[in-house]
mmCIF file with all atom_site columns, C-alpha atoms in Angstrom:
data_model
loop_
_atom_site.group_PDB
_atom_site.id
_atom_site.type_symbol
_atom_site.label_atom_id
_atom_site.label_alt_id
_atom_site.label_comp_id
_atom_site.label_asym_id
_atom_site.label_entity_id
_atom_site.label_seq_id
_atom_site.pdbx_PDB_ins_code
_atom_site.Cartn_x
_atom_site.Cartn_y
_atom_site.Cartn_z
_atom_site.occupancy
_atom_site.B_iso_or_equiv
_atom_site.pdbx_formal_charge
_atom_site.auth_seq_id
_atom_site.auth_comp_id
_atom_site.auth_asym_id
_atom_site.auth_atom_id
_atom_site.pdbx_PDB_model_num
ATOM 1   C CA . UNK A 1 1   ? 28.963  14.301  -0.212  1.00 51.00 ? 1   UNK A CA 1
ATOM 2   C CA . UNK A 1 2   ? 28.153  10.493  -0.936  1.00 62.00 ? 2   UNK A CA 1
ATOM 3   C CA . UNK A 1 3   ? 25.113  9.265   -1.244  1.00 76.00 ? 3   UNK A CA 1
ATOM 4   C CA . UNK A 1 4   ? 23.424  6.988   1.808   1.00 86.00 ? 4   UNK A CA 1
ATOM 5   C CA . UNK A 1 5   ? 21.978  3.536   0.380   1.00 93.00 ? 5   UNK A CA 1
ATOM 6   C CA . UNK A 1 6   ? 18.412  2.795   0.380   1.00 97.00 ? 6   UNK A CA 1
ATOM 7   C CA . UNK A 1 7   ? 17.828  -0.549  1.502   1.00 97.00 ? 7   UNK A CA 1
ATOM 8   C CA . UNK A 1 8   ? 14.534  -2.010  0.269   1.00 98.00 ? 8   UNK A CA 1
ATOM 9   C CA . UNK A 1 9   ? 13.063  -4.818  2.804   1.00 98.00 ? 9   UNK A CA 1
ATOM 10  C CA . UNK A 1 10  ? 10.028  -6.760  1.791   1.00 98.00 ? 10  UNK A CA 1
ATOM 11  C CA . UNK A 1 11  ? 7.950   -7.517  4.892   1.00 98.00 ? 11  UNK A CA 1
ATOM 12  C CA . UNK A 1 12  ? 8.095   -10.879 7.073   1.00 98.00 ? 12  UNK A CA 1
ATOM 13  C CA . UNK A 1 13  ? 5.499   -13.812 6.351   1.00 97.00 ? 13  UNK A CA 1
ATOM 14  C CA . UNK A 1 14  ? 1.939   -12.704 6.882   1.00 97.00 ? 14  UNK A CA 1
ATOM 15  C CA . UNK A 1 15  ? -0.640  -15.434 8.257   1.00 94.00 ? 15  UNK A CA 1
ATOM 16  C CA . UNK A 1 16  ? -3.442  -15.878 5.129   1.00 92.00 ? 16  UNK A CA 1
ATOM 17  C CA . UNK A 1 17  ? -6.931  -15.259 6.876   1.00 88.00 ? 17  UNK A CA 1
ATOM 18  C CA . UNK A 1 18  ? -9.572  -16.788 4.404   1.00 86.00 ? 18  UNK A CA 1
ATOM 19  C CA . UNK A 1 19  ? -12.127 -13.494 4.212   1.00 88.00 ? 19  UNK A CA 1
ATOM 20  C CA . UNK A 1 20  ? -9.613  -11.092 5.233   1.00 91.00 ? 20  UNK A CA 1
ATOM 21  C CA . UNK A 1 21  ? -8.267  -9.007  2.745   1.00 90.00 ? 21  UNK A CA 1
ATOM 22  C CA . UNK A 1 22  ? -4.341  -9.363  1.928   1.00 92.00 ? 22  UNK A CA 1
ATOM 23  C CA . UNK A 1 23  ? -3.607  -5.378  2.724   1.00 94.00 ? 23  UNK A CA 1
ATOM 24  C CA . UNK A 1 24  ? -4.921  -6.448  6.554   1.00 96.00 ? 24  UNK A CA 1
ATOM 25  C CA . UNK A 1 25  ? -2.869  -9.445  7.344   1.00 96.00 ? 25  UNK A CA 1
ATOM 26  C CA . UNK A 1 26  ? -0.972  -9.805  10.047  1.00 97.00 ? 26  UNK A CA 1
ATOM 27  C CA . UNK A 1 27  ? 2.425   -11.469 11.029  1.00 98.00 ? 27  UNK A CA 1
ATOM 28  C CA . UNK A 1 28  ? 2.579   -14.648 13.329  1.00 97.00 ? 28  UNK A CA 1
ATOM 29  C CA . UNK A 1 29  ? 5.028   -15.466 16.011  1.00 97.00 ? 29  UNK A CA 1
ATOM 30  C CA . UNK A 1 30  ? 7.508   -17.082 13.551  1.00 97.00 ? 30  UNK A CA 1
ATOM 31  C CA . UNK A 1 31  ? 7.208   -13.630 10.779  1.00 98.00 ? 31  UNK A CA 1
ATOM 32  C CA . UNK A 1 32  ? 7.745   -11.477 13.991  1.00 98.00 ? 32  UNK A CA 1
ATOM 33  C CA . UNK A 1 33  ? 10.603  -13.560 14.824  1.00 98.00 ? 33  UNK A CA 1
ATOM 34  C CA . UNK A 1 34  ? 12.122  -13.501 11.311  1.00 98.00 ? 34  UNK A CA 1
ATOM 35  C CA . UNK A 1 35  ? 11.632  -9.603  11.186  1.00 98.00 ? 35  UNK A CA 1
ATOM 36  C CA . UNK A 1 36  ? 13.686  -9.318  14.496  1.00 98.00 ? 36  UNK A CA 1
ATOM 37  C CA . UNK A 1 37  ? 16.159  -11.434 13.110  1.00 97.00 ? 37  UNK A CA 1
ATOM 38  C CA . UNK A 1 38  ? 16.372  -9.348  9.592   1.00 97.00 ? 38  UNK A CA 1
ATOM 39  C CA . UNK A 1 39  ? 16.486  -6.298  11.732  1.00 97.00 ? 39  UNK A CA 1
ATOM 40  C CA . UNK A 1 40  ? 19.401  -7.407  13.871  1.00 96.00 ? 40  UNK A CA 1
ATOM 41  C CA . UNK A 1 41  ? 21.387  -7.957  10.693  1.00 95.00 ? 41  UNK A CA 1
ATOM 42  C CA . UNK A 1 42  ? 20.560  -5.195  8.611   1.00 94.00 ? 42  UNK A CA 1
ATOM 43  C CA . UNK A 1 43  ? 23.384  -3.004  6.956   1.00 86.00 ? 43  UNK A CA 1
ATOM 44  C CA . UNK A 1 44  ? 22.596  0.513   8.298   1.00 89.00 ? 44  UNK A CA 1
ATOM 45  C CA . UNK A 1 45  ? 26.096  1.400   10.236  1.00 78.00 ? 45  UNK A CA 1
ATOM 46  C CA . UNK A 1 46  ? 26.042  3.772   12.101  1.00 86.00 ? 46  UNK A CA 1
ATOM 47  C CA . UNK A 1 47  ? 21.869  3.680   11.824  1.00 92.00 ? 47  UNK A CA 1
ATOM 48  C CA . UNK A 1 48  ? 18.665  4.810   9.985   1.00 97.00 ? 48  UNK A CA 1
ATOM 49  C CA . UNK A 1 49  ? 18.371  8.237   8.865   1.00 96.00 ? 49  UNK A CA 1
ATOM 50  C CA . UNK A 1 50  ? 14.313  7.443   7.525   1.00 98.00 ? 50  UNK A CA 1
ATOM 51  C CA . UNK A 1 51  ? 12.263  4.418   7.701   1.00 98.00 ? 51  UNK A CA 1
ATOM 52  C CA . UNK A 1 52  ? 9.284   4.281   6.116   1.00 98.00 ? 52  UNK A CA 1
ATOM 53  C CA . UNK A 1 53  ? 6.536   1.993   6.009   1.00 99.00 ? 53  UNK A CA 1
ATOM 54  C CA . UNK A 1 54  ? 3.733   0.846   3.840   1.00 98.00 ? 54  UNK A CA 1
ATOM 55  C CA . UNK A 1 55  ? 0.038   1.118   5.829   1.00 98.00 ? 55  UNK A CA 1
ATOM 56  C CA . UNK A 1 56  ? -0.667  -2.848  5.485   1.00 98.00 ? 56  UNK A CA 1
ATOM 57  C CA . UNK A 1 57  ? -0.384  -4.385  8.939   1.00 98.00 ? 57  UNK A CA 1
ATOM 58  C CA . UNK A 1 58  ? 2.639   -7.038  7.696   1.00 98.00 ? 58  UNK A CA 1
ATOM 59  C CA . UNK A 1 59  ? 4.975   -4.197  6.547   1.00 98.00 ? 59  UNK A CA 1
ATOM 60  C CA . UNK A 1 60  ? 4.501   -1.649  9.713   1.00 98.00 ? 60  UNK A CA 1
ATOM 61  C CA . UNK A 1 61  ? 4.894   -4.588  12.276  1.00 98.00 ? 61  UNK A CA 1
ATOM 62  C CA . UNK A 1 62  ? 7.929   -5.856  9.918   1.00 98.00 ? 62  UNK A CA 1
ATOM 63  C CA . UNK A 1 63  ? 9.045   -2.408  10.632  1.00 98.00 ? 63  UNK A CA 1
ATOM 64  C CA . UNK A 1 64  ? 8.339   -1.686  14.106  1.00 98.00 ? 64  UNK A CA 1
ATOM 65  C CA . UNK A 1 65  ? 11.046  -4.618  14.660  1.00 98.00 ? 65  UNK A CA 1
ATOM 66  C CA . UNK A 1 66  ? 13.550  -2.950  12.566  1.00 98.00 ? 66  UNK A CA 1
ATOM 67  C CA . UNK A 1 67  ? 12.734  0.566   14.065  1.00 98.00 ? 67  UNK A CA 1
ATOM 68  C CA . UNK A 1 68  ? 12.849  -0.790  17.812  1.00 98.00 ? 68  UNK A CA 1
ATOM 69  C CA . UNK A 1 69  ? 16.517  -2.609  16.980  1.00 97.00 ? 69  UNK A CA 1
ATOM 70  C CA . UNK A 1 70  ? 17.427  0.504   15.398  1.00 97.00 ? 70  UNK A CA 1
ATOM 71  C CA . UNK A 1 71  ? 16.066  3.301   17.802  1.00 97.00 ? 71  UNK A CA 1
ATOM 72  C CA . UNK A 1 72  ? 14.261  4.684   14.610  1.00 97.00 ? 72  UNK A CA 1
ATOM 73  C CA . UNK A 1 73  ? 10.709  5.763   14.539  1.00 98.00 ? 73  UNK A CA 1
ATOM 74  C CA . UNK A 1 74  ? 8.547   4.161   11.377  1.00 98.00 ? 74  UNK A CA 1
ATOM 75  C CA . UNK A 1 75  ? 6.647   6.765   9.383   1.00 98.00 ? 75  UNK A CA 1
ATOM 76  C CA . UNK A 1 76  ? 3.631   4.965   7.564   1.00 98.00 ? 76  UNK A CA 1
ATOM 77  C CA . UNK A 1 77  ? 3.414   6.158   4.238   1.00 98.00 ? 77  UNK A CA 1
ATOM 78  C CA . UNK A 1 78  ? 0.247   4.807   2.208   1.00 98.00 ? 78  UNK A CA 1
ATOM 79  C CA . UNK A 1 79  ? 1.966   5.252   -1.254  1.00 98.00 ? 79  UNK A CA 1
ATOM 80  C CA . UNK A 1 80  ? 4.183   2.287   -0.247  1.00 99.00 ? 80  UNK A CA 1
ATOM 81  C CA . UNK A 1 81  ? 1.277   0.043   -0.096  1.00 98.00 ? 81  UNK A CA 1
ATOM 82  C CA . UNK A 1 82  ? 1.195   -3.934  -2.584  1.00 98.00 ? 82  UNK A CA 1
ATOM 83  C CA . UNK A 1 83  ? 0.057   -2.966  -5.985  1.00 98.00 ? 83  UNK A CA 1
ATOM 84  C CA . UNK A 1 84  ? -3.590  -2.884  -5.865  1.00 97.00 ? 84  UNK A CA 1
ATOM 85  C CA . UNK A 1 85  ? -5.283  -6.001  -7.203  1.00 94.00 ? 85  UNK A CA 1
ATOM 86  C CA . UNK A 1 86  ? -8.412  -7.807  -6.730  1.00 90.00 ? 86  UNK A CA 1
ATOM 87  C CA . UNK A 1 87  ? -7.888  -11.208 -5.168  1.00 80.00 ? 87  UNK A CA 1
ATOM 88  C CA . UNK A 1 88  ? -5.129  -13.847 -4.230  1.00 79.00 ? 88  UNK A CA 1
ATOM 89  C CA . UNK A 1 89  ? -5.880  -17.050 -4.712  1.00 84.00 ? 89  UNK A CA 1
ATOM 90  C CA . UNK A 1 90  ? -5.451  -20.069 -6.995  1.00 89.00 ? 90  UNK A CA 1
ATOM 91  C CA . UNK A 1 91  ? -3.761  -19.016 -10.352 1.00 93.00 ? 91  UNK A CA 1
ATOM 92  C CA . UNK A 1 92  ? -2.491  -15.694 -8.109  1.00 94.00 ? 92  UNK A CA 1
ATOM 93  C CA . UNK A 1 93  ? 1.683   -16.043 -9.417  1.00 95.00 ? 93  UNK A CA 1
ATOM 94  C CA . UNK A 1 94  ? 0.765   -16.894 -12.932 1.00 97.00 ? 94  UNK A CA 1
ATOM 95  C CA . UNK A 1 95  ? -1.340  -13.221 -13.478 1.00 97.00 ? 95  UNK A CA 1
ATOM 96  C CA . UNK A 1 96  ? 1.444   -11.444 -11.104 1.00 97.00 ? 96  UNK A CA 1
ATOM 97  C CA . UNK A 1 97  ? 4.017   -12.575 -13.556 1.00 98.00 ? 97  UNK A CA 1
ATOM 98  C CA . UNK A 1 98  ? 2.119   -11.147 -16.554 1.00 97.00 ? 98  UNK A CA 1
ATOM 99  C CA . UNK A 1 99  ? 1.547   -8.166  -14.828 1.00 98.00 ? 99  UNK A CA 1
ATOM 100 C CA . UNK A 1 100 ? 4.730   -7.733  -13.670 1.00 98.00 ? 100 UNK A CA 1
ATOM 101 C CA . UNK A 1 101 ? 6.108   -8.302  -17.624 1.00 97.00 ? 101 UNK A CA 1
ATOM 102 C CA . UNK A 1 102 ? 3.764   -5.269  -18.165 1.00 96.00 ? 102 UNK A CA 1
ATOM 103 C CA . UNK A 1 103 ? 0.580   -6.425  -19.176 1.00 97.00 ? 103 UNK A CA 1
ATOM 104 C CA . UNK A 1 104 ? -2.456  -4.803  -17.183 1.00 97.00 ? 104 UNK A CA 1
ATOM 105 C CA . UNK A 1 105 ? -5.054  -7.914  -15.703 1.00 96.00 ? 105 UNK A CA 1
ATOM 106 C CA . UNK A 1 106 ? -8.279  -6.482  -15.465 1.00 95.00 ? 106 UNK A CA 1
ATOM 107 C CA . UNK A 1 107 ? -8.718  -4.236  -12.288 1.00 95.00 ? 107 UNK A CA 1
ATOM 108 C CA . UNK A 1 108 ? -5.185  -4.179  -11.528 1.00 97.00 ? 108 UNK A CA 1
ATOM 109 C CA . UNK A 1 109 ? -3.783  -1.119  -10.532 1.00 98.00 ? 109 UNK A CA 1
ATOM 110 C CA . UNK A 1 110 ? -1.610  0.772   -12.811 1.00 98.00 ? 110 UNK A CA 1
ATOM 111 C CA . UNK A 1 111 ? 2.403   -0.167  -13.151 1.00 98.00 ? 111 UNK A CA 1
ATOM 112 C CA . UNK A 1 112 ? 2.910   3.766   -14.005 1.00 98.00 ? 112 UNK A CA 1
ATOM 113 C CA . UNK A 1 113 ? 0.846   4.604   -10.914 1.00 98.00 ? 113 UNK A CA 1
ATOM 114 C CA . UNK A 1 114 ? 2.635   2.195   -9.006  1.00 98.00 ? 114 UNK A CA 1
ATOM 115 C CA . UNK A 1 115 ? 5.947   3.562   -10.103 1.00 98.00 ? 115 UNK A CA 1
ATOM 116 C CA . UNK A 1 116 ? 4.923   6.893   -9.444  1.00 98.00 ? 116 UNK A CA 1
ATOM 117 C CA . UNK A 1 117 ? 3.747   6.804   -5.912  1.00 98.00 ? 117 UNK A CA 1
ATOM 118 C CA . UNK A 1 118 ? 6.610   4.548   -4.797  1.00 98.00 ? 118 UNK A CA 1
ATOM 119 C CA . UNK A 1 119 ? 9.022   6.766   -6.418  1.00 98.00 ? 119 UNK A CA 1
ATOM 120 C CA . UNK A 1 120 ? 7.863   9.665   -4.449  1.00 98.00 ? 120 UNK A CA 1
ATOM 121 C CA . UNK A 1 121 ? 7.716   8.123   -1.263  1.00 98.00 ? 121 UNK A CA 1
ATOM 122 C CA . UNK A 1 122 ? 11.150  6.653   -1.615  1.00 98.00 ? 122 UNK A CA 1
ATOM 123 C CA . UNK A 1 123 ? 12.613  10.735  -2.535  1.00 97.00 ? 123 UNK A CA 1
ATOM 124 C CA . UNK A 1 124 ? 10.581  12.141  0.026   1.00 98.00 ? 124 UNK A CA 1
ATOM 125 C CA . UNK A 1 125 ? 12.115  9.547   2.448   1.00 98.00 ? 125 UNK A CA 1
ATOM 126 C CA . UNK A 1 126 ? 15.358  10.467  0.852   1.00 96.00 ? 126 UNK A CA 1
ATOM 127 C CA . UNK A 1 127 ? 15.250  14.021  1.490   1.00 96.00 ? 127 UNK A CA 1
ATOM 128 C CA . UNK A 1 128 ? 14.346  13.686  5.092   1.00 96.00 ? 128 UNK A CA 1
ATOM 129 C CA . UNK A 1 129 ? 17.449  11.563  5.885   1.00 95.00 ? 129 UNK A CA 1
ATOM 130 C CA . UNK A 1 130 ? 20.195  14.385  5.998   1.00 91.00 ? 130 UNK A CA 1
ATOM 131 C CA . UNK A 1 131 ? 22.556  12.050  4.292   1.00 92.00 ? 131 UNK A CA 1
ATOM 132 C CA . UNK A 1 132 ? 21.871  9.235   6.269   1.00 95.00 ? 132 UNK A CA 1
ATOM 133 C CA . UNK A 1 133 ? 20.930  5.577   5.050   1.00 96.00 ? 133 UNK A CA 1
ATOM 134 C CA . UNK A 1 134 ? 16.940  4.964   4.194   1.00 97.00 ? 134 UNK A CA 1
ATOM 135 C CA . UNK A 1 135 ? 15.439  2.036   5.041   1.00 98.00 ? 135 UNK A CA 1
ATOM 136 C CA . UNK A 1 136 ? 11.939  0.902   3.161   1.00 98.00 ? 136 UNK A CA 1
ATOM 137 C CA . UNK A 1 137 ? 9.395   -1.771  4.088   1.00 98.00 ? 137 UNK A CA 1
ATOM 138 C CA . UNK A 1 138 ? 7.143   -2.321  1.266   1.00 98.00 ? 138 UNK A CA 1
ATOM 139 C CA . UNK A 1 139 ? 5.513   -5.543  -1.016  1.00 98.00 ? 139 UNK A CA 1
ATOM 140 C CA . UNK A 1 140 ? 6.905   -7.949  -3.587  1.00 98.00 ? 140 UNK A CA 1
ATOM 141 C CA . UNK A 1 141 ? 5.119   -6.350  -6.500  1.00 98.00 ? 141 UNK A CA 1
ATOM 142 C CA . UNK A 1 142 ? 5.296   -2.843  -5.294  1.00 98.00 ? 142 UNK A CA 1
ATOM 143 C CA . UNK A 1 143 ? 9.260   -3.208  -4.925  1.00 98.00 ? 143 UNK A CA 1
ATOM 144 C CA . UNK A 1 144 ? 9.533   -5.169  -8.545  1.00 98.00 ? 144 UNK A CA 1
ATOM 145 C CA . UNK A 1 145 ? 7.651   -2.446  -10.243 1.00 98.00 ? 145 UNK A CA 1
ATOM 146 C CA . UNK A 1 146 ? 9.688   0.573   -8.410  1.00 98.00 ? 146 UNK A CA 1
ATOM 147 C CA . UNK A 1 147 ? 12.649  -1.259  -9.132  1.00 98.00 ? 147 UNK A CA 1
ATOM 148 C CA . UNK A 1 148 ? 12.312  -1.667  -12.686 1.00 98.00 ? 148 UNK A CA 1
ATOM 149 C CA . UNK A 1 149 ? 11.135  2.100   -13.250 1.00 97.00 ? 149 UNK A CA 1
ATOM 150 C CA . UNK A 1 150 ? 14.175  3.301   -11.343 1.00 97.00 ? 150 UNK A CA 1
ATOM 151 C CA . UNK A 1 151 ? 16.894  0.823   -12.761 1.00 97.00 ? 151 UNK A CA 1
ATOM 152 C CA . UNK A 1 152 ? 15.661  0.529   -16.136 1.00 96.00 ? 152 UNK A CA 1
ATOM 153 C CA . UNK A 1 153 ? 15.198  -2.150  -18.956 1.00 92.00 ? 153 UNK A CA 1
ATOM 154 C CA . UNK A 1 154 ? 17.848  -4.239  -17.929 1.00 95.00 ? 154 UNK A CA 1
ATOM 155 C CA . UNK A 1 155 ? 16.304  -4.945  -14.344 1.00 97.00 ? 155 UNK A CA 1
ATOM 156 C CA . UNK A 1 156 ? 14.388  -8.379  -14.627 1.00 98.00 ? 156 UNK A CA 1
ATOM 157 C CA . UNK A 1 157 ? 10.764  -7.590  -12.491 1.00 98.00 ? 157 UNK A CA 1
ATOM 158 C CA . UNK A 1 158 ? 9.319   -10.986 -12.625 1.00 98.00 ? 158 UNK A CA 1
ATOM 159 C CA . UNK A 1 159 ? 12.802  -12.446 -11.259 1.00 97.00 ? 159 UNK A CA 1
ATOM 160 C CA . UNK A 1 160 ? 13.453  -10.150 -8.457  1.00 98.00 ? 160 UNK A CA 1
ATOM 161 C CA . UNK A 1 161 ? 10.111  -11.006 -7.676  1.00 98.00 ? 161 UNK A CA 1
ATOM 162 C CA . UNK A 1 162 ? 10.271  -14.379 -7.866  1.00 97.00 ? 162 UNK A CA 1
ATOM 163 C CA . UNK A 1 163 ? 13.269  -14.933 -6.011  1.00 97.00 ? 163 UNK A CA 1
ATOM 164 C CA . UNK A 1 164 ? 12.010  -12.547 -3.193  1.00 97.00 ? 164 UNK A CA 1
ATOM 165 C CA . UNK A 1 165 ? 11.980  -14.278 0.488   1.00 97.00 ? 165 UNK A CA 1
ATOM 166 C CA . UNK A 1 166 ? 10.369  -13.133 3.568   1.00 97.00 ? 166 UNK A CA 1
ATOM 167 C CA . UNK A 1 167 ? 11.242  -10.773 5.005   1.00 98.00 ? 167 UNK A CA 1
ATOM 168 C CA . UNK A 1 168 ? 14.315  -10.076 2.320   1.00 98.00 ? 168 UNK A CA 1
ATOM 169 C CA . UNK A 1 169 ? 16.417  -6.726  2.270   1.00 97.00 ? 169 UNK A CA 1
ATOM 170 C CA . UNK A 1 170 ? 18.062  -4.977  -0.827  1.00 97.00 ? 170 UNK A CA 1
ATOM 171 C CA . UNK A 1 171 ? 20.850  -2.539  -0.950  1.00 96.00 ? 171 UNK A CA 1
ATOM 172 C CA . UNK A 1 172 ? 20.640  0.272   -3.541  1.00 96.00 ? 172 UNK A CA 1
ATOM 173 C CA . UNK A 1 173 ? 23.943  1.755   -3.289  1.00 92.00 ? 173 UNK A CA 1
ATOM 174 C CA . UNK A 1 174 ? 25.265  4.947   -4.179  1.00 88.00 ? 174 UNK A CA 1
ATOM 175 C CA . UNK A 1 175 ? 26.963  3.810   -7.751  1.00 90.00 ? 175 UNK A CA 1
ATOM 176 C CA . UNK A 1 176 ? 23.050  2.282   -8.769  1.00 91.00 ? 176 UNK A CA 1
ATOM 177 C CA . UNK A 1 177 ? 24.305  -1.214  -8.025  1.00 94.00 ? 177 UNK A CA 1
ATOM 178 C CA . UNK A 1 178 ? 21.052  -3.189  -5.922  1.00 96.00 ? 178 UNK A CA 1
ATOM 179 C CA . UNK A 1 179 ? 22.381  -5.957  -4.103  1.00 95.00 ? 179 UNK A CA 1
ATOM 180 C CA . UNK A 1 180 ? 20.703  -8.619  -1.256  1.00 95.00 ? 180 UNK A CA 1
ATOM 181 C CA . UNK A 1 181 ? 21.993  -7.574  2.002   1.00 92.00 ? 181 UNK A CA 1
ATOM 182 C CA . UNK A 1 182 ? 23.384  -9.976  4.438   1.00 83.00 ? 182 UNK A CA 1
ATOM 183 C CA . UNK A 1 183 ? 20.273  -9.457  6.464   1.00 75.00 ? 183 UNK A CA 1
ATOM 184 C CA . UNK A 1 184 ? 17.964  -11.629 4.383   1.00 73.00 ? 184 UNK A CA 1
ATOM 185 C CA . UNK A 1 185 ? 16.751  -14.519 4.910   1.00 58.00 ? 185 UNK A CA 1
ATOM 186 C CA . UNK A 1 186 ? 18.201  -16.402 2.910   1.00 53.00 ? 186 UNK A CA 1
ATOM 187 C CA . UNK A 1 187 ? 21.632  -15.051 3.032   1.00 47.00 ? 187 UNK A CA 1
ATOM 188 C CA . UNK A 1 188 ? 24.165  -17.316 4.592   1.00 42.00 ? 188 UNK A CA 1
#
């Protein structure tokens, strides 16, 4: 029986509220418009068999667009959530590119913790498909640091991360191959 893909989307634009933590932003007019229009052109023929959600207001309205184009019900899943740091601000990329070339900043969360909770969402989300394709909204750093634990040594983190839009969708396909999906932003 082949494998269904698992297509990875990183959530639409979230509006920065100064004393609002990241994990509770929310997405303006424009990032609910660019969700709909990543939703109308995502690769799921003939439709989702799973799609999960991280708990952070930008990924489960990212996915309530992709779940209402798709007639597919969004199951939050907390082990999906960003990578668990202490602040964004000035200075933010330059310490998410250490940590994402596997050094630990102080009171950042854990990249084998990371791995492991994403990993376990993304099989349990598997399993409940019946064969069908997966769909998962997460965050930039969550999805580098899965990515890299499931693909191995050769998969470049701090690039996938970099190059990352919003909202942007990746295909892992059956053979292991990850590939942007049409349905991204910045795909033509």
């Amino acid at each position: 029986m082949p494998v269904a893909p698992i297509i990875y989307v990183r959530h639409a634009m979230a509006i920065p509220t100064e004393s609002v933590h990241p994990t509770a932003w929310h997405l303006d007019d424009r990032g609910r418009d660019d969700a709909q229009r990543l939703a109308d052109r995502l690769e799921v023929a003939p439709g989702i068999g799973t799609l999960v959600t991280s708990t952070e207001p930008k990924a489960t309205e990212t996915a309530a667009a992709i779940g209402a184009r798709w007639q597919a019900v969004p199951i939050e899943d907390d082990r999906l959530r960003e990578v668990g740091r202490p602040w964004i601000g000035p200075g933010y990329r330059a310490v998410a590119h250490r940590y994402l070339r596997g050094e630990l900043p102080e009171d950042w969360e854990a990249h084998r913790e990371v791995a492991a909770r994403m990993s376990d969402a993304v099989s349990d989300a598997v399993a409940s498909a019946a064969g069908q394709p997966v769909v998962v909204v997460s965050h930039g750093l969550a999805l580098a640091v899965h990515l890299g634990d499931r693909l191995g040594d050769g998969f470049d983190r701090q690039s996938f991360w970099s190059g990352l839009a919003f909202p942007d969708a990746w295909v892992l396909d059956a053979s292991g191959m990850l590939h942007r999906s049409s349905a991204s932003a910045d795909a033509p």
